[in-house]
Coordinates of C-alpha atoms in Angstrom, one line a residue:
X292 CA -2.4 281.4 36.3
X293 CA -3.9 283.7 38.5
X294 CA -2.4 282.8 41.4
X295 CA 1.1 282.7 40.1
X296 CA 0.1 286.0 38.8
X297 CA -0.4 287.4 42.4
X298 CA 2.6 285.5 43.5
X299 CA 4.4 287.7 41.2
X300 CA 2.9 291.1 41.7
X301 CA 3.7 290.6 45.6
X302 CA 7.3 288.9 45.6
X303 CA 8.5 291.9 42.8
X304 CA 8.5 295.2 44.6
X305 CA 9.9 292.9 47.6
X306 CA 12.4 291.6 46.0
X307 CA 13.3 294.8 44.5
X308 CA 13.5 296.4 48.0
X309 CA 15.8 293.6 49.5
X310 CA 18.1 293.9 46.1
X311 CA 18.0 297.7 46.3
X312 CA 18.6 297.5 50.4
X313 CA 21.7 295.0 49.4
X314 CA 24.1 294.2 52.8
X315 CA 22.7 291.9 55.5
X316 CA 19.6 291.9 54.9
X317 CA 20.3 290.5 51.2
X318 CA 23.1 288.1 52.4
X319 CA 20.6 287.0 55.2
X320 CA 17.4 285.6 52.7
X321 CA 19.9 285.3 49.6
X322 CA 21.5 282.9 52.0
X323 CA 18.1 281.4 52.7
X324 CA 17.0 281.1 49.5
X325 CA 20.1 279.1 48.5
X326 CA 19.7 276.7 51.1
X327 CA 16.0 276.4 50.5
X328 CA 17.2 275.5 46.9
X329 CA 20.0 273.1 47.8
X330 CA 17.4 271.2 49.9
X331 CA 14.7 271.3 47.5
X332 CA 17.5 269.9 45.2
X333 CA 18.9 267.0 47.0
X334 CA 15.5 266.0 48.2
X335 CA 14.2 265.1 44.6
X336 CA 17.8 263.6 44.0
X337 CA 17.4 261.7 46.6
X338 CA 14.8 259.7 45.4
X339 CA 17.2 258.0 42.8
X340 CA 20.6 258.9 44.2
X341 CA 22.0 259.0 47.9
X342 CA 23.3 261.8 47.9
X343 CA 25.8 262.8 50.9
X344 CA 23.3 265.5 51.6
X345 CA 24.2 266.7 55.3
X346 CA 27.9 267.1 54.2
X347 CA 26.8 269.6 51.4
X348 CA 24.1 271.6 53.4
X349 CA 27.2 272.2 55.8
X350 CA 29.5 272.7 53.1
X351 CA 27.6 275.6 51.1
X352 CA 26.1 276.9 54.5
X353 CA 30.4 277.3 55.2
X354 CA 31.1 279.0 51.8
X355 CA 28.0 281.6 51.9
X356 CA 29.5 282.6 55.8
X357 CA 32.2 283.1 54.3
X358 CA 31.6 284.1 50.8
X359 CA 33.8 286.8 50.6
X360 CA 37.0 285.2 51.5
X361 CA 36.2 282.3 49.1
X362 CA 35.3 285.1 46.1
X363 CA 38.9 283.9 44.4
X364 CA 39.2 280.4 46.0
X365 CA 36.3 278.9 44.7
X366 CA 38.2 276.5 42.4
X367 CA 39.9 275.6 46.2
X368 CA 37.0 275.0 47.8
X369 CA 35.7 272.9 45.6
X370 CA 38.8 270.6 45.6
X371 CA 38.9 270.5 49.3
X372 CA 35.2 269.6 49.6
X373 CA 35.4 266.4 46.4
X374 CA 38.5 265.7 48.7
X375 CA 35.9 265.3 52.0
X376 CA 33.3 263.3 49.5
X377 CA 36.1 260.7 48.5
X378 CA 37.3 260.5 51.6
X379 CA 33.8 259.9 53.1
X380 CA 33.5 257.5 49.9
X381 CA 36.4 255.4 51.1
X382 CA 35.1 255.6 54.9
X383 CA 31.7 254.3 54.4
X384 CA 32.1 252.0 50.8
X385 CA 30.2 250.8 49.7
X386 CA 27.1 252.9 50.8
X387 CA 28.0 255.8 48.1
X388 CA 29.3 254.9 44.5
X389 CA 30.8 257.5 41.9
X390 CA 26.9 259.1 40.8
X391 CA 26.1 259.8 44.2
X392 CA 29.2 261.8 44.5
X393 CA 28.5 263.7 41.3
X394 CA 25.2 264.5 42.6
X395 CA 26.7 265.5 45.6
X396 CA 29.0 268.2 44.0
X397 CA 26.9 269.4 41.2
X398 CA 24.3 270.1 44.0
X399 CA 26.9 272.5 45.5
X400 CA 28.3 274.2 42.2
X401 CA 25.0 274.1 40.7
X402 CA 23.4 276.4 43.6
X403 CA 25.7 276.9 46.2
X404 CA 28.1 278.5 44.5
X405 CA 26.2 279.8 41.6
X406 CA 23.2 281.3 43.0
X407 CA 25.8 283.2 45.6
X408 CA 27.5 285.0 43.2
X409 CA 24.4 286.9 43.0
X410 CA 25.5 288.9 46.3
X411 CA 28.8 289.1 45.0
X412 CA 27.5 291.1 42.1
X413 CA 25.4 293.4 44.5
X414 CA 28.6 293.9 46.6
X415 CA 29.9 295.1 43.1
X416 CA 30.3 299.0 42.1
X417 CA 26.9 299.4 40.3
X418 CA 25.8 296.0 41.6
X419 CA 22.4 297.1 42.3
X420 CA 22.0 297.8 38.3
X421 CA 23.9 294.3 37.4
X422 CA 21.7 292.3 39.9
X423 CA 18.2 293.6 38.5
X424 CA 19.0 293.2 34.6
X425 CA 19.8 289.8 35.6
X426 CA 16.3 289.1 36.9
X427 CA 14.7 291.5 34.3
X428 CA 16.2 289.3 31.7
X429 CA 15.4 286.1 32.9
X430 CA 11.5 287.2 34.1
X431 CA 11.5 289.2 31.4
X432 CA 12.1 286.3 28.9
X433 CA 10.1 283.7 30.5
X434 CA 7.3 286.0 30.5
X435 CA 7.5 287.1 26.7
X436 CA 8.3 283.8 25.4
X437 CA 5.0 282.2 27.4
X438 CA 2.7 284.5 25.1
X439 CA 4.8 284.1 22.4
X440 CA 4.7 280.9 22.3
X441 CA 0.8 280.7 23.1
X442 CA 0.6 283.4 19.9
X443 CA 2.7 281.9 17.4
X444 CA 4.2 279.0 18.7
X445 CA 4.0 276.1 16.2
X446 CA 7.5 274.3 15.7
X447 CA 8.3 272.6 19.0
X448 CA 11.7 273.7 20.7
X449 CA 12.5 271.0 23.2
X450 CA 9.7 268.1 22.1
X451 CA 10.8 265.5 24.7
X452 CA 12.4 267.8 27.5
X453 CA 9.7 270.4 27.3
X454 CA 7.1 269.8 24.9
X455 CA 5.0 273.0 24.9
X456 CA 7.8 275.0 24.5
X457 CA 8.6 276.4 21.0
X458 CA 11.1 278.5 18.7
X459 CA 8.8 281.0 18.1
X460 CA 7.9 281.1 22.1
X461 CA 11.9 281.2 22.6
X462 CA 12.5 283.8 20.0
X463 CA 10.0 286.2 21.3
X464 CA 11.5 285.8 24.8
X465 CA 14.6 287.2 23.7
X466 CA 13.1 290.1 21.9
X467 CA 10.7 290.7 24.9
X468 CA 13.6 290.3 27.2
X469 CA 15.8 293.0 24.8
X470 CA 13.2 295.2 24.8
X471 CA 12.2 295.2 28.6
X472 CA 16.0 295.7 28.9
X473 CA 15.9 299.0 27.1
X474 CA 12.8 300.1 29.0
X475 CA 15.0 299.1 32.3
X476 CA 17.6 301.1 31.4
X477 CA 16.0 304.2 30.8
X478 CA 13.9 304.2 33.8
X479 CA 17.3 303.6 35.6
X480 CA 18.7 306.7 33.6
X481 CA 16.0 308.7 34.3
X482 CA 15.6 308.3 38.1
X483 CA 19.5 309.3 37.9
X484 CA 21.0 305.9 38.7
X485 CA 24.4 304.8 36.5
X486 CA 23.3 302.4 34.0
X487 CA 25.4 300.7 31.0
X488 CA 25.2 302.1 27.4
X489 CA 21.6 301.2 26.1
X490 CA 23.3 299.0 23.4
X491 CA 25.8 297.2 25.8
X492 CA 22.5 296.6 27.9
X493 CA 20.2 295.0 25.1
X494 CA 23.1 293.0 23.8
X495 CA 24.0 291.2 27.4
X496 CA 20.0 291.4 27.9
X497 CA 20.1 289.3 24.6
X498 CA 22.5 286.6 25.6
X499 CA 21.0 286.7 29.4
X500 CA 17.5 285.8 27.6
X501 CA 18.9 282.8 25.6
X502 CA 21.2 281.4 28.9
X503 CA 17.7 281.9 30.6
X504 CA 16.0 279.3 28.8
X505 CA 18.8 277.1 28.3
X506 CA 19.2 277.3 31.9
X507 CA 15.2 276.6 32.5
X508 CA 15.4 273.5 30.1
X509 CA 18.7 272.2 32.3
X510 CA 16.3 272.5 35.3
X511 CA 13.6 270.4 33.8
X512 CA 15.9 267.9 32.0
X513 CA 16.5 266.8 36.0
X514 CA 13.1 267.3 37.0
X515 CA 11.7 265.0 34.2
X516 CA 15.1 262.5 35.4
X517 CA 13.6 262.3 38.4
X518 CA 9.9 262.2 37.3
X519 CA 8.6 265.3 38.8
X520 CA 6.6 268.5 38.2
X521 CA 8.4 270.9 40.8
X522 CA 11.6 271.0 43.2
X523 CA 8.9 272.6 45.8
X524 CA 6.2 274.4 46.7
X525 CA 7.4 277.7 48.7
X526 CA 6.2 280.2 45.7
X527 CA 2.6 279.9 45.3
X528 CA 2.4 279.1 41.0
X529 CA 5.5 278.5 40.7
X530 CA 6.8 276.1 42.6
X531 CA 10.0 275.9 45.0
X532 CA 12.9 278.1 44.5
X533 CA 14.9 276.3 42.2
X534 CA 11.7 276.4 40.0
X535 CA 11.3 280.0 40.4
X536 CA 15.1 281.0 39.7
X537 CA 16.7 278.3 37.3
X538 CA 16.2 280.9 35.1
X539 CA 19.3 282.8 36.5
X540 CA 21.4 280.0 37.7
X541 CA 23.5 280.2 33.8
X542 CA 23.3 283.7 33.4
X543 CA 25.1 284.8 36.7
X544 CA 28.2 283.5 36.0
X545 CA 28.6 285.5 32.5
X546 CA 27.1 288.7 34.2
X547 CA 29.9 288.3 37.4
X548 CA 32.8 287.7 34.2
X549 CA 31.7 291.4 32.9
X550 CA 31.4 293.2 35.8
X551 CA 34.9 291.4 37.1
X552 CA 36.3 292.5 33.9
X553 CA 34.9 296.0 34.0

């Protein structure tokens, strides 16, 4: 605990400075962090599936170069590339059958194009608010429901998928979560920055929380497929980046629909 503790007191104000700095320098580890993840992820798949895992490093190392252009083509890239897989499919059958394909693409969607939408957001007007009430939300859950759950927890949430997770834990996650979110958006107020109405922000805090732990559960239902504790090891108590932002993987997409829609 203590480690993963330190791990966090560190990696905050950093990741804070590289959010509030946005540009290259975001797009530059953002990108690293989402190729970290994609390896992390087809490694552990790989020990059940085959996946074509060269083809997708390049193919999400292609989309985050050129992120921008793909912004509104995403639904095109992703057709072109299960176009390469089948085609690689008929090249070399029998070595890859129909799972290892799926694997293939969800590995792409899943964090290449999901975890980039992140930078997307920051690129947004007000991005720099959008980006850290998604992480406030998600850290700020996971945190809450942890004592939570060791205060009140007694019905069990997930018994087979997660077994020391429970209602109460997730409950007080999204109260913690709303109520960080408040406290977010009045320090933001009052060092002058533009913020959403405090009810708006609690409200999509809210929904954030619950995607937050869905999202988490998702993660383990594929690390407990593949019979393991973590994707990695890069974050010091808490594992390898997918294990330390799964978290946020469901609730990007709803926060990039509102700010699109804004």
């Amino acid at each position: 605990m203590l480690t993963r503790i330190l791990t966090g007191v560190i990696g905050a104000p950093i990741a804070i400075a590289i959010i509030y700095k946005g540009g290259l320098l975001l797009y530059v580890i953002g990108g690293i962090m989402v190729l970290i993840g994609a390896y992390e992820y087809y490694k552990v798949v790989g020990e059940v599936y085959n996946p074509i895992k060269n083809v997708a490093m390049l193919g999400i190392a292609i989309y985050l170069i050129g992120l921008n252009y793909f912004e509104n083509r995403y639904i095109s890239f992703i057709g072109i590339f299960l176009v390469i897989l089948l085609i690689i499919k008929v090249l070399t059958y029998p070595k890859y059958n129909l799972a290892d394909i799926g694997v293939t693409l969800t590995g792409v969607i899943y964090i290449g194009e999901i975890f980039s939408l992140v930078l997307l957001i920051r690129d947004m007007p007000n991005g720099f608010f959008w980006v850290c009430l998604i992480f406030v939300s998600a850290w700020g859950s996971d945190t809450s429901a942890y004592f939570a759950g060791r205060a009140l927890g007694k019905h069990k949430l997930a018994p087979v998928l997660s077994p020391k997770k429970t209602i109460e834990g997730a409950i007080g996650g999204v109260i913690g979560a709303g109520i960080l979110d408040a406290i977010f958006c009045g320090i933001m107020s009052f060092l002058g920055y533009w913020t959403f109405s405090l009810g708006w922000t609690v409200l999509i805090g809210c929904v954030c929380a619950i995607l937050s732990q869905i999202g988490d559960l998702a993660a383990s239902s594929i690390k407990r497929e593949m019979g393991i504790k973590d994707f990695g090891t890069l974050f010091p108590g808490h594992g390898g980046v997918l294990d330390r932002f799964d978290s946020i993987l469901l609730i990007v997409p709803f926060v990039y629909t509102i700010v699109s829609t804004l």
